[in-house]
Tab-separated table of C-alpha atoms and ligand atoms in Angstrom:
chain	number	residue	atom	x	y	z
A	118	MET	CA	27.134	-38.778	-20.883
A	119	ASN	CA	28.611	-35.304	-21.356
A	120	LEU	CA	27.321	-32.303	-19.447
A	121	SER	CA	25.181	-30.902	-22.202
A	122	GLU	CA	23.413	-34.268	-22.557
A	123	LYS	CA	23.043	-34.430	-18.783
A	124	LEU	CA	21.432	-30.988	-18.786
A	125	GLU	CA	19.012	-32.035	-21.470
A	126	SER	CA	18.120	-35.264	-19.726
A	127	ILE	CA	17.621	-33.822	-16.217
A	128	LEU	CA	15.839	-30.574	-17.063
A	129	THR	CA	12.198	-30.560	-18.053
A	130	ALA	CA	11.204	-29.233	-21.476
A	131	GLU	CA	9.865	-26.053	-19.785
A	132	SER	CA	13.146	-25.432	-17.961
A	133	MET	CA	15.100	-25.999	-21.152
A	134	ALA	CA	12.880	-23.516	-22.992
A	135	LEU	CA	13.494	-20.943	-20.272
A	136	ILE	CA	17.242	-21.463	-20.303
A	137	ARG	CA	17.295	-21.118	-24.078
A	138	LEU	CA	15.490	-17.793	-24.021
A	139	ILE	CA	17.736	-16.374	-21.281
A	140	ARG	CA	20.798	-17.585	-23.107
A	141	THR	CA	19.667	-15.838	-26.296
A	142	GLU	CA	19.254	-12.545	-24.401
A	143	ALA	CA	22.626	-12.954	-22.640
A	144	GLU	CA	24.286	-13.512	-26.023
A	145	ARG	CA	22.836	-10.212	-27.291
A	146	PHE	CA	24.637	-8.383	-24.486
A	147	ASP	CA	27.735	-10.536	-24.815
A	148	PHE	CA	27.345	-11.635	-21.200
A	149	PRO	CA	28.851	-15.053	-20.442
A	150	LEU	CA	26.031	-16.973	-18.715
A	151	TYR	CA	26.537	-19.792	-16.213
A	152	LEU	CA	24.608	-22.239	-14.135
A	153	VAL	CA	26.514	-22.260	-10.827
A	154	GLY	CA	26.778	-23.622	-7.309
A	155	GLY	CA	24.276	-26.108	-5.943
A	156	SER	CA	22.570	-26.637	-9.305
A	157	VAL	CA	25.813	-27.837	-10.933
A	158	ARG	CA	26.615	-30.037	-7.943
A	159	ASP	CA	23.156	-31.615	-8.152
A	160	LEU	CA	23.436	-31.965	-11.920
A	161	LEU	CA	26.715	-33.892	-11.570
A	162	LEU	CA	25.230	-36.049	-8.830
A	163	GLY	CA	22.252	-36.793	-11.085
A	164	ARG	CA	19.871	-35.287	-8.512
A	165	ALA	CA	16.847	-33.147	-9.321
A	166	ILE	CA	17.692	-29.444	-9.594
A	167	ASN	CA	15.331	-27.438	-7.415
A	168	ASP	CA	16.338	-23.937	-8.281
A	169	PHE	CA	18.632	-22.624	-10.977
A	170	ASP	CA	21.410	-20.350	-9.867
A	171	LEU	CA	22.000	-18.321	-13.037
A	172	THR	CA	25.043	-16.051	-12.978
A	173	VAL	CA	26.249	-13.630	-15.662
A	174	GLU	CA	29.545	-11.896	-16.080
A	175	GLY	CA	27.796	-8.579	-16.602
A	176	ASP	CA	24.750	-6.700	-15.378
A	177	ALA	CA	22.103	-9.172	-14.185
A	178	ALA	CA	19.537	-6.373	-13.835
A	179	GLN	CA	19.983	-5.391	-17.495
A	180	LEU	CA	19.495	-9.000	-18.548
A	181	ALA	CA	16.390	-9.366	-16.376
A	182	GLU	CA	14.933	-6.158	-17.849
A	183	ALA	CA	15.443	-7.413	-21.393
A	184	VAL	CA	13.766	-10.718	-20.578
A	185	LEU	CA	10.901	-8.880	-18.896
A	186	ARG	CA	10.351	-6.659	-21.945
A	187	LYS	CA	10.048	-9.649	-24.236
A	188	TYR	CA	8.376	-12.207	-22.049
A	189	ALA	CA	6.395	-10.166	-19.485
A	190	GLY	CA	6.089	-11.245	-15.840
A	191	LYS	CA	7.536	-9.213	-12.969
A	192	VAL	CA	11.070	-8.336	-11.929
A	193	VAL	CA	12.296	-7.364	-8.468
A	194	PHE	CA	15.807	-5.913	-8.224
A	195	HIS	CA	18.074	-6.403	-5.193
A	196	ALA	CA	20.668	-3.663	-5.588
A	197	ARG	CA	22.985	-4.694	-2.720
A	198	PHE	CA	23.761	-8.059	-4.273
A	199	GLY	CA	23.368	-7.111	-7.926
A	200	THR	CA	20.606	-9.668	-8.378
A	201	ALA	CA	17.145	-9.648	-9.921
A	202	THR	CA	14.258	-12.064	-9.509
A	203	TRP	CA	12.018	-12.650	-12.495
A	204	THR	CA	8.584	-14.070	-11.745
A	205	LEU	CA	6.850	-15.577	-14.752
A	206	ASP	CA	3.150	-15.073	-15.366
A	207	GLU	CA	0.490	-16.347	-17.759
A	208	THR	CA	1.549	-13.962	-20.538
A	209	THR	CA	5.105	-15.291	-20.251
A	210	PHE	CA	3.896	-18.810	-20.767
A	211	LYS	CA	1.747	-17.805	-23.703
A	212	ARG	CA	4.672	-16.027	-25.345
A	213	LEU	CA	6.895	-18.991	-24.667
A	214	ASN	CA	4.284	-21.308	-26.042
A	215	ILE	CA	4.434	-23.495	-22.962
A	216	PRO	CA	1.161	-24.987	-21.724
A	217	LEU	CA	0.551	-23.701	-18.218
A	218	LEU	CA	-0.738	-27.041	-17.050
A	219	GLY	CA	2.577	-28.766	-17.509
A	220	VAL	CA	4.383	-26.400	-15.157
A	221	SER	CA	4.523	-27.317	-11.519
A	222	GLY	CA	4.663	-24.686	-8.799
A	223	PHE	CA	3.294	-21.830	-10.891
A	224	PRO	CA	4.272	-18.986	-10.806
A	225	PRO	CA	7.900	-20.087	-10.921
A	226	PHE	CA	10.644	-17.550	-10.635
A	227	LEU	CA	14.277	-17.278	-11.610
A	228	ASP	CA	17.160	-15.433	-9.995
A	229	PHE	CA	19.604	-13.561	-12.205
A	230	ILE	CA	22.879	-12.871	-10.441
A	231	SER	CA	25.864	-10.724	-11.423
A	232	ALA	CA	29.143	-12.517	-10.787
A	233	ARG	CA	30.628	-10.874	-7.690
A	234	SER	CA	33.483	-10.949	-5.253
A	235	GLU	CA	33.036	-10.695	-1.506
A	236	THR	CA	35.354	-9.462	1.214
A	237	TYR	CA	34.894	-9.565	4.967
A	238	SER	CA	35.783	-6.432	6.976
A	239	GLN	CA	35.941	-8.538	10.164
A	240	PRO	CA	35.201	-12.123	11.209
A	241	GLY	CA	31.498	-12.926	11.104
A	242	ALA	CA	30.532	-9.601	9.477
A	243	LEU	CA	28.310	-9.548	6.400
A	244	PRO	CA	30.486	-9.342	3.283
A	245	THR	CA	31.238	-6.313	1.115
A	246	VAL	CA	30.104	-7.121	-2.424
A	247	LYS	CA	31.647	-6.006	-5.746
A	248	ARG	CA	30.790	-6.969	-9.361
A	249	SER	CA	33.502	-9.274	-10.715
A	250	THR	CA	34.393	-12.343	-12.781
A	251	ILE	CA	33.026	-15.874	-12.545
A	252	ASP	CA	36.317	-17.033	-11.000
A	253	ASP	CA	35.989	-14.505	-8.165
A	254	ASP	CA	32.367	-15.504	-7.791
A	255	LEU	CA	33.366	-19.132	-7.283
A	256	LEU	CA	36.127	-18.150	-4.859
A	257	ARG	CA	33.661	-16.490	-2.471
A	258	ARG	CA	31.743	-19.733	-1.985
A	259	ASP	CA	31.630	-22.217	0.856
A	260	PHE	CA	32.796	-25.646	-0.368
A	261	THR	CA	34.577	-26.976	-3.425
A	262	ILE	CA	31.552	-29.045	-4.440
A	263	ASN	CA	29.632	-25.750	-4.750
A	264	THR	CA	32.280	-23.992	-6.840
A	265	MET	CA	31.560	-25.363	-10.277
A	266	ALA	CA	29.865	-23.565	-13.145
A	267	VAL	CA	28.430	-24.782	-16.437
A	268	ARG	CA	28.541	-22.230	-19.230
A	269	LEU	CA	25.301	-21.849	-21.126
A	270	ASP	CA	25.835	-19.182	-23.808
A	271	GLY	CA	26.758	-19.659	-27.466
A	272	ARG	CA	29.290	-22.236	-28.472
A	273	TYR	CA	30.338	-22.714	-24.822
A	274	TRP	CA	27.041	-24.501	-24.041
A	275	GLY	CA	27.644	-27.331	-21.552
A	276	GLN	CA	31.296	-26.486	-20.779
A	277	LEU	CA	32.259	-27.232	-17.146
A	278	HIS	CA	34.259	-24.617	-15.278
A	279	ASP	CA	35.872	-26.255	-12.247
A	280	PRO	CA	38.886	-24.216	-11.095
A	281	LEU	CA	38.970	-25.536	-7.515
A	282	GLY	CA	38.655	-29.284	-7.951
A	283	GLY	CA	34.957	-29.567	-7.138
A	284	GLN	CA	34.368	-32.589	-9.322
A	285	ALA	CA	37.281	-34.483	-7.745
A	286	ASP	CA	35.848	-33.772	-4.270
A	287	LEU	CA	32.411	-34.893	-5.395
A	288	ASN	CA	33.952	-38.187	-6.460
A	289	ARG	CA	35.911	-38.431	-3.202
A	290	LYS	CA	32.735	-37.548	-1.294
A	291	TRP	CA	34.410	-34.694	0.522
A	292	ILE	CA	33.099	-31.433	1.926
A	293	ARG	CA	36.102	-29.141	1.716
A	294	ILE	CA	36.406	-25.392	2.343
A	295	LEU	CA	38.363	-23.166	-0.025
A	296	HIS	CA	40.814	-21.485	2.370
A	297	SER	CA	41.818	-21.732	6.016
A	298	ARG	CA	40.001	-18.529	7.140
A	299	SER	CA	36.687	-19.587	5.606
A	300	PHE	CA	34.977	-20.604	8.861
A	301	VAL	CA	36.207	-17.497	10.640
A	302	ASP	CA	34.898	-15.273	7.844
A	303	ASP	CA	31.517	-16.953	8.042
A	304	PRO	CA	31.054	-19.535	10.807
A	305	THR	CA	27.590	-20.511	9.545
A	306	ARG	CA	29.576	-22.505	6.991
A	307	MET	CA	30.426	-24.989	9.749
A	308	LEU	CA	26.724	-25.722	10.133
A	309	ARG	CA	26.360	-25.917	6.361
A	310	ALA	CA	29.250	-28.408	6.188
A	311	VAL	CA	27.483	-30.755	8.594
A	312	ARG	CA	24.224	-30.353	6.669
A	313	TYR	CA	25.735	-31.173	3.265
A	314	ALA	CA	27.751	-34.070	4.700
A	315	ALA	CA	24.584	-35.604	6.116
A	316	ARG	CA	22.529	-34.950	2.991
A	317	PHE	CA	24.942	-36.546	0.557
A	318	GLY	CA	26.528	-39.105	2.914
A	319	PHE	CA	29.905	-37.328	2.497
A	320	GLU	CA	32.785	-36.824	4.946
A	321	ILE	CA	34.068	-33.456	6.052
A	322	GLU	CA	37.621	-33.434	4.641
A	323	PRO	CA	40.162	-33.853	7.516
A	324	GLY	CA	41.808	-30.416	7.060
A	325	THR	CA	38.363	-28.789	7.013
A	326	LEU	CA	37.322	-30.728	10.116
A	327	ASP	CA	40.402	-29.415	11.973
A	328	LEU	CA	39.226	-25.886	11.298
A	329	ILE	CA	35.948	-26.491	13.120
A	330	ASN	CA	37.720	-25.290	16.252
A	331	GLU	CA	37.469	-22.907	19.180
A	332	GLU	CA	38.461	-19.828	17.209
A	333	ALA	CA	35.655	-20.353	14.695
A	334	GLY	CA	33.317	-21.337	17.566
A	335	ASP	CA	33.983	-17.974	19.232
A	336	VAL	CA	32.982	-16.137	16.072
A	337	LEU	CA	29.886	-18.342	15.797
A	338	ALA	CA	28.938	-17.290	19.346
A	339	GLY	CA	28.885	-13.648	18.243
A	340	LEU	CA	26.439	-14.069	15.335
A	341	SER	CA	22.936	-12.634	15.457
A	342	GLY	CA	20.073	-14.851	16.581
A	343	GLU	CA	18.247	-14.479	13.295
A	344	ARG	CA	21.207	-15.577	11.217
A	345	LEU	CA	21.771	-18.639	13.400
A	346	ARG	CA	18.096	-19.545	13.493
A	347	HIS	CA	17.868	-19.390	9.726
A	348	GLU	CA	20.752	-21.853	9.443
A	349	LEU	CA	19.261	-24.180	12.093
A	350	ASP	CA	15.815	-23.992	10.446
A	351	LEU	CA	17.359	-25.597	7.389
A	352	MET	CA	18.335	-28.658	9.439
A	353	PHE	CA	14.666	-29.599	9.603
A	354	GLU	CA	14.429	-29.650	5.819
A	355	GLU	CA	16.903	-32.513	5.646
A	356	ARG	CA	15.913	-36.165	5.634
A	357	ASP	CA	17.496	-37.128	8.932
A	358	SER	CA	17.428	-34.025	11.100
A	359	SER	CA	17.832	-35.861	14.407
A	360	THR	CA	21.166	-37.434	13.440
A	361	LEU	CA	22.265	-34.099	12.049
A	362	LEU	CA	21.586	-32.285	15.317
A	363	HIS	CA	23.503	-34.925	17.269
A	364	ARG	CA	26.433	-34.454	14.938
A	365	LEU	CA	26.352	-30.687	15.553
A	366	ALA	CA	26.516	-31.338	19.306
A	367	GLU	CA	29.341	-33.842	18.837
A	368	LEU	CA	31.367	-31.225	16.977
A	369	ASP	CA	30.698	-28.683	19.755
A	370	LEU	CA	28.835	-26.426	17.347
A	371	LEU	CA	25.781	-25.934	19.553
A	372	LYS	CA	27.604	-24.853	22.730
A	373	PRO	CA	28.662	-21.494	21.288
A	374	ILE	CA	25.054	-20.806	20.257
A	375	HIS	CA	23.549	-21.689	23.640
A	376	ILE	CA	24.731	-24.191	26.217
A	377	SER	CA	21.210	-25.602	26.743
A	378	LEU	CA	20.907	-26.290	23.044
A	379	HIS	CA	23.972	-28.501	23.403
A	380	HIS	CA	22.137	-30.530	26.057
A	381	ALA	CA	18.753	-30.585	24.320
A	382	ASN	CA	19.432	-33.942	22.697
A	383	PHE	CA	16.776	-34.530	20.030
A	384	GLN	CA	15.138	-37.713	21.266
A	385	LEU	CA	12.781	-38.778	18.494
A	386	PRO	CA	13.551	-40.068	15.013
A	387	PHE	CA	12.294	-37.080	13.013
A	388	LEU	CA	12.350	-38.987	9.762
A	389	GLU	CA	9.974	-41.627	11.113
A	390	ILE	CA	7.672	-38.945	12.434
A	391	LEU	CA	7.467	-37.315	9.050
A	392	SER	CA	6.766	-40.539	7.251
A	393	GLY	CA	4.842	-42.391	9.937
A	394	GLU	CA	1.777	-41.868	12.045
A	395	PHE	CA	0.281	-38.413	11.696
A	396	GLY	CA	-2.401	-38.332	14.358
A	397	GLU	CA	-5.115	-36.028	13.170
A	398	PHE	CA	-2.731	-33.991	11.049
A	399	THR	CA	-2.644	-34.435	7.329
A	400	ILE	CA	0.664	-34.745	5.505
A	401	PRO	CA	0.564	-31.210	4.005
A	402	ASP	CA	0.072	-29.835	7.547
A	403	ILE	CA	3.184	-31.581	8.773
A	404	MET	CA	5.198	-30.480	5.765
A	405	THR	CA	4.141	-26.835	6.151
A	406	PHE	CA	4.991	-26.810	9.817
A	407	LYS	CA	7.984	-29.112	9.598
A	408	ARG	CA	10.329	-26.493	10.995
A	409	THR	CA	7.998	-25.577	13.856
A	410	LEU	CA	7.483	-29.224	14.725
A	411	GLY	CA	11.231	-29.814	14.553
A	412	TRP	CA	11.971	-26.991	16.993
A	413	ILE	CA	9.257	-28.134	19.406
A	414	LEU	CA	10.493	-31.724	19.410
A	415	TRP	CA	14.044	-30.559	19.901
A	416	LEU	CA	13.449	-28.141	22.775
A	417	MET	CA	10.537	-29.671	24.667
A	418	PRO	CA	12.601	-31.873	27.039
A	419	LEU	CA	14.239	-28.687	28.376
A	420	SER	CA	12.876	-26.595	31.237
A	421	GLU	CA	10.675	-23.593	30.424
A	422	PHE	CA	13.502	-21.380	31.613
A	423	ASP	CA	15.952	-22.895	29.133
A	424	VAL	CA	13.405	-22.738	26.325
A	425	ASP	CA	12.884	-19.040	27.055
A	426	MET	CA	16.636	-18.399	27.012
A	427	ILE	CA	17.054	-20.161	23.664
A	428	SER	CA	14.040	-18.409	22.214
A	429	LYS	CA	15.578	-15.044	23.160
A	430	ARG	CA	19.037	-16.007	21.904
A	431	LEU	CA	17.687	-17.115	18.531
A	432	ASP	CA	15.172	-14.342	18.224
A	433	PHE	CA	12.230	-16.709	17.717
A	434	PRO	CA	9.058	-15.275	16.175
A	435	ALA	CA	6.193	-15.038	18.702
A	436	LEU	CA	4.377	-18.188	17.581
A	437	LEU	CA	7.517	-20.321	17.789
A	438	THR	CA	8.244	-19.004	21.286
A	439	LYS	CA	4.697	-19.827	22.339
A	440	SER	CA	4.737	-23.316	20.786
A	441	THR	CA	8.089	-24.441	22.191
A	442	ARG	CA	7.277	-23.069	25.645
A	443	ALA	CA	3.798	-24.663	25.708
A	444	ALA	CA	5.228	-28.067	24.809
A	445	SER	CA	7.843	-27.861	27.550
A	446	THR	CA	5.188	-26.884	30.132
A	447	LEU	CA	2.823	-29.642	29.029
A	448	LEU	CA	5.492	-32.338	28.950
A	449	ASN	CA	6.660	-31.485	32.461
A	450	ALA	CA	3.153	-31.238	33.912
A	451	LEU	CA	1.730	-34.323	32.173
A	452	PRO	CA	2.046	-36.761	35.124
A	453	SER	CA	-0.188	-34.548	37.273
A	454	PHE	CA	-3.017	-34.554	34.666
A	455	ILE	CA	-3.403	-38.289	34.351
A	456	ALA	CA	-6.629	-38.548	36.421
A	457	TRP	CA	-8.322	-35.693	34.545
A	458	ARG	CA	-11.713	-36.053	32.859
A	459	PRO	CA	-11.958	-35.367	29.098
A	460	SER	CA	-13.486	-31.913	29.723
A	461	GLN	CA	-10.557	-30.901	31.928
A	462	TRP	CA	-8.065	-32.017	29.297
A	463	THR	CA	-9.974	-30.244	26.557
A	464	PHE	CA	-10.372	-26.903	28.335
A	465	TYR	CA	-6.691	-26.931	29.247
A	466	LEU	CA	-5.292	-28.075	25.905
A	467	GLU	CA	-7.458	-25.714	23.900
A	468	ASP	CA	-5.301	-22.785	25.007
A	469	LEU	CA	-2.159	-24.409	23.603
A	470	PRO	CA	-0.962	-24.516	19.958
A	471	SER	CA	-2.103	-27.887	18.599
A	472	MET	CA	1.376	-28.576	17.175
A	473	SER	CA	2.708	-28.492	20.763
A	474	VAL	CA	0.076	-30.993	21.906
A	475	TYR	CA	0.896	-33.196	18.941
A	476	ALA	CA	4.625	-33.091	19.713
A	477	VAL	CA	4.074	-34.100	23.354
A	478	TYR	CA	1.817	-36.915	22.156
A	479	LEU	CA	4.606	-38.190	19.906
A	480	MET	CA	6.975	-38.200	22.852
A	481	ARG	CA	4.740	-39.724	25.554
A	482	LYS	CA	1.956	-41.453	23.577
A	483	GLU	CA	-0.541	-40.286	26.229
A	484	PRO	CA	-3.935	-41.434	24.826
A	485	ALA	CA	-5.785	-38.374	26.152
A	486	LEU	CA	-3.681	-36.112	23.950
A	487	ARG	CA	-4.547	-38.136	20.911
A	488	ASP	CA	-8.243	-38.250	21.823
A	489	TYR	CA	-8.178	-34.491	22.229
A	490	LEU	CA	-6.563	-33.942	18.827
A	491	VAL	CA	-8.685	-36.480	16.993
A	492	SER	CA	-12.097	-35.884	18.545
A	493	TRP	CA	-12.585	-34.036	21.845
A	494	ARG	CA	-11.676	-30.622	20.531
A	495	LYS	CA	-14.396	-30.896	17.895
A	496	ILE	CA	-17.174	-31.860	20.330
A	497	LYS	CA	-19.579	-28.970	20.910
A	498	PRO	CA	-23.078	-28.844	22.491
A	499	THR	CA	-25.986	-28.867	20.043
A	500	ILE	CA	-27.575	-26.022	22.029
A	501	THR	CA	-26.306	-22.619	20.911
A	502	GLY	CA	-26.476	-19.048	22.181
A	503	ASP	CA	-29.403	-18.412	19.819
A	504	LEU	CA	-31.367	-21.182	21.424
A	505	LEU	CA	-30.721	-19.765	24.894
A	506	LYS	CA	-32.052	-16.427	23.642
A	507	LYS	CA	-35.164	-18.074	22.229
A	508	ARG	CA	-35.584	-19.858	25.534
A	509	GLY	CA	-35.934	-16.359	27.054
A	510	LEU	CA	-32.600	-16.165	28.880
A	511	GLU	CA	-31.140	-12.676	29.354
A	512	PRO	CA	-27.838	-12.499	27.331
A	513	GLY	CA	-24.726	-12.182	29.530
A	514	PRO	CA	-21.729	-14.056	30.924
A	515	LYS	CA	-24.129	-16.771	32.074
A	516	TYR	CA	-24.409	-17.910	28.421
A	517	ALA	CA	-20.743	-18.856	28.219
A	518	GLU	CA	-20.889	-20.705	31.534
A	519	ILE	CA	-23.999	-22.697	30.532
A	520	LEU	CA	-22.560	-23.617	27.137
A	521	ARG	CA	-19.293	-24.632	28.784
A	522	GLN	CA	-21.106	-26.920	31.222
A	523	LEU	CA	-23.131	-28.454	28.413
A	524	ARG	CA	-19.966	-29.084	26.450
A	525	ALA	CA	-18.266	-30.631	29.493
A	526	ALA	CA	-21.241	-32.955	29.927
A	527	TRP	CA	-21.011	-34.125	26.302
A	528	LEU	CA	-17.233	-34.600	26.629
A	529	ASP	CA	-17.449	-36.561	29.872
A	530	GLY	CA	-20.345	-38.716	28.690
A	531	ASP	CA	-22.755	-37.209	31.258
A	532	VAL	CA	-25.183	-36.498	28.430
A	533	MET	CA	-25.453	-38.916	25.510
A	534	ASN	CA	-28.214	-37.400	23.378
A	535	GLU	CA	-30.127	-34.183	22.726
A	536	LYS	CA	-32.936	-35.104	25.097
A	537	GLU	CA	-30.511	-35.480	27.993
A	538	GLU	CA	-28.823	-32.282	26.936
A	539	LYS	CA	-32.128	-30.387	27.142
A	540	GLN	CA	-32.835	-31.885	30.578
A	541	LEU	CA	-29.429	-30.721	31.765
A	542	LEU	CA	-30.105	-27.253	30.356
A	543	GLU	CA	-33.317	-26.982	32.381
A	544	LYS	CA	-31.426	-28.016	35.506
A	545	LEU	CA	-28.705	-25.451	34.857
A	546	ILE	CA	-31.250	-22.677	34.296
A	547	GLN	CA	-32.991	-23.464	37.541
B	661	LIG	P1	20.468	-26.263	-1.267
B	661	LIG	O1	20.329	-27.487	-2.097
B	661	LIG	O2	20.558	-26.519	0.204
B	661	LIG	O3	19.557	-25.120	-1.630
B	661	LIG	P2	22.503	-24.705	-2.492
B	661	LIG	O4	23.905	-25.139	-2.748
B	661	LIG	O5	21.658	-24.330	-3.653
B	661	LIG	O6	21.929	-25.850	-1.631
B	661	LIG	P3	21.983	-22.130	-1.248
B	661	LIG	O7	21.915	-21.918	0.231
B	661	LIG	O8	20.782	-21.950	-2.083
B	661	LIG	O9	22.609	-23.570	-1.416
B	661	LIG	O10	23.146	-21.205	-1.780
B	661	LIG	C1	23.494	-21.145	-3.153
B	661	LIG	C2	24.986	-21.144	-3.333
B	661	LIG	O11	25.550	-19.992	-2.692
B	661	LIG	C3	25.700	-22.343	-2.692
B	661	LIG	O12	25.806	-23.399	-3.607
B	661	LIG	C4	27.034	-21.788	-2.309
B	661	LIG	O13	27.917	-21.856	-3.408
B	661	LIG	C5	26.760	-20.338	-2.047
B	661	LIG	N1	26.616	-20.053	-0.586
B	661	LIG	C6	25.487	-20.107	0.155
B	661	LIG	N2	25.745	-19.775	1.428
B	661	LIG	C7	27.043	-19.513	1.507
B	661	LIG	C8	27.930	-19.104	2.567
B	661	LIG	N3	27.487	-18.932	3.811
B	661	LIG	N4	29.220	-18.911	2.245
B	661	LIG	C9	29.656	-19.072	0.993
B	661	LIG	N5	28.905	-19.462	-0.043
B	661	LIG	C10	27.616	-19.679	0.207
C-alpha cells in the first residue's frame, strides 16, 4: 500500500475532508503543506493518528485566517512559535457538509505550524525560533522516527520526505537522536526516548544510549520543575507506566531530578490498576485523574518529608501536593488505626482527597478504606438541622455536635433505624 492509500485508509472521511480543504487553501498561497512528526510515524506504523501536525513552508497564520474566513470557527495565534490553532464549530461543519453526529470529540481543533528552525543559546535553554524550510524543521526534532513528513498539496499528495532515515529506524525499531549534542540542548529528550521506546517496544540505539550520560544528566538537573513535571506527567499516559519509571531509574535519569524520586520505586502494576478493580470509582474518574493517581502511587511509599521535597522541586499544583502528602501520611499511620470504629475512620478520612484513600487501599487492601469509599462516607443521619430547629433547639455549635454523634451512631451500628435514632436524639438533648 502506498502512502496516499494508507492516508485514505487510516483517516476518517471527516479528517480527509478537512485535509482536502486546507490543502486547497495552501495551494492558493503556494505554500507546500505537510503532515509531519508523530502523525507520520503513526501512519507508517499503521496506528491511529490522534492529532495532525500540519506544517507549511510559509505563513501558518495567513493560512489559518483564510480557512477561518471560508469555514468559520475560531483561530488563536501563537506568535512566538508561528503557529495558529483553528477550532471548528457548527457553522464549519455545515459549510463542510459533514454531519456533526459523526464527529467524535467535538469541537475538534487543528494546529497550523510554520516550518521553523530552532537554535539553543545554552544547554537546556528554551530555543530561539526562526521561520524556515521543512528540512530545517525536521532537523530541530528529537528522534529520526519523528523526522518524516508527508506532502499533502497538489501533485505532491502522499509523497514521503525522509531526509534522516526515519523509515529505516522505524523498521529497525530504533529510537535515535539526530546529533550528538541533542540531549544537552534539551535533556527532556532523554525522558522522551524512554517513553517512545516503551510505547513502541523499540530499543534506544546504542550510540544514543551512550549519550544518556552525566553531562546530559547535569543539564537535566538544572531544568525548571514545571518542565520536568510536564514530561513526567506524560509517563502516566502510557500503557505500562510502572515499567517505564523503573527504566528511568535504571538509566539514572531520576537522580538528577531528585534523589528521593530515584528511590521511590513504583510498586504497583499501574496497567492492572487501570484495567482492573476500580473500587467505588468509575472508569471515567480514573481516566480523568490518571496522572494524579499515578503520582500518588509513585510517591506514597516515601516519607512526608521526601514527598514535600519532590513536590517543591517539581512545582506541584496545590491539589497534587495535598494528595501525595495525604497518601504518604495515611500509608505510614495505617497500622495504628486498625482498631478504629467506622465513625473514627470516616471522620478522619473525610479530610483527605478520596484519590489518596483509594491509592492507599490499592497498596494495602485494608477493608476499612474500601468500606469508607464504597459506603461509609455516604451514610448520614436522617435527622437534619431543620428538624432540630422544629424540635425547638436553639441554633448554634451544638447542632453540629449532635448531628455528628447521630452520624457516628449510624456508622457504628449503635442505631439501626429511625426510631432508635430519635431515642438517641432525646438522650443527647437531655
Ligand atoms: P505523542 O504521540 O506522544 O503525542 P508526538 O510525536 O505527536 O507524540 P508531541 O509531543 O506532540 O509528540 O510533539 C510533536 C512533535 O514535535 C514530535 O513528533 C517531535 O518531532 C517534536 N518534538 C516534541 N518535543 C520535542 C523536543 N523536546 N525536542 C525536539 N522535538 C520535539
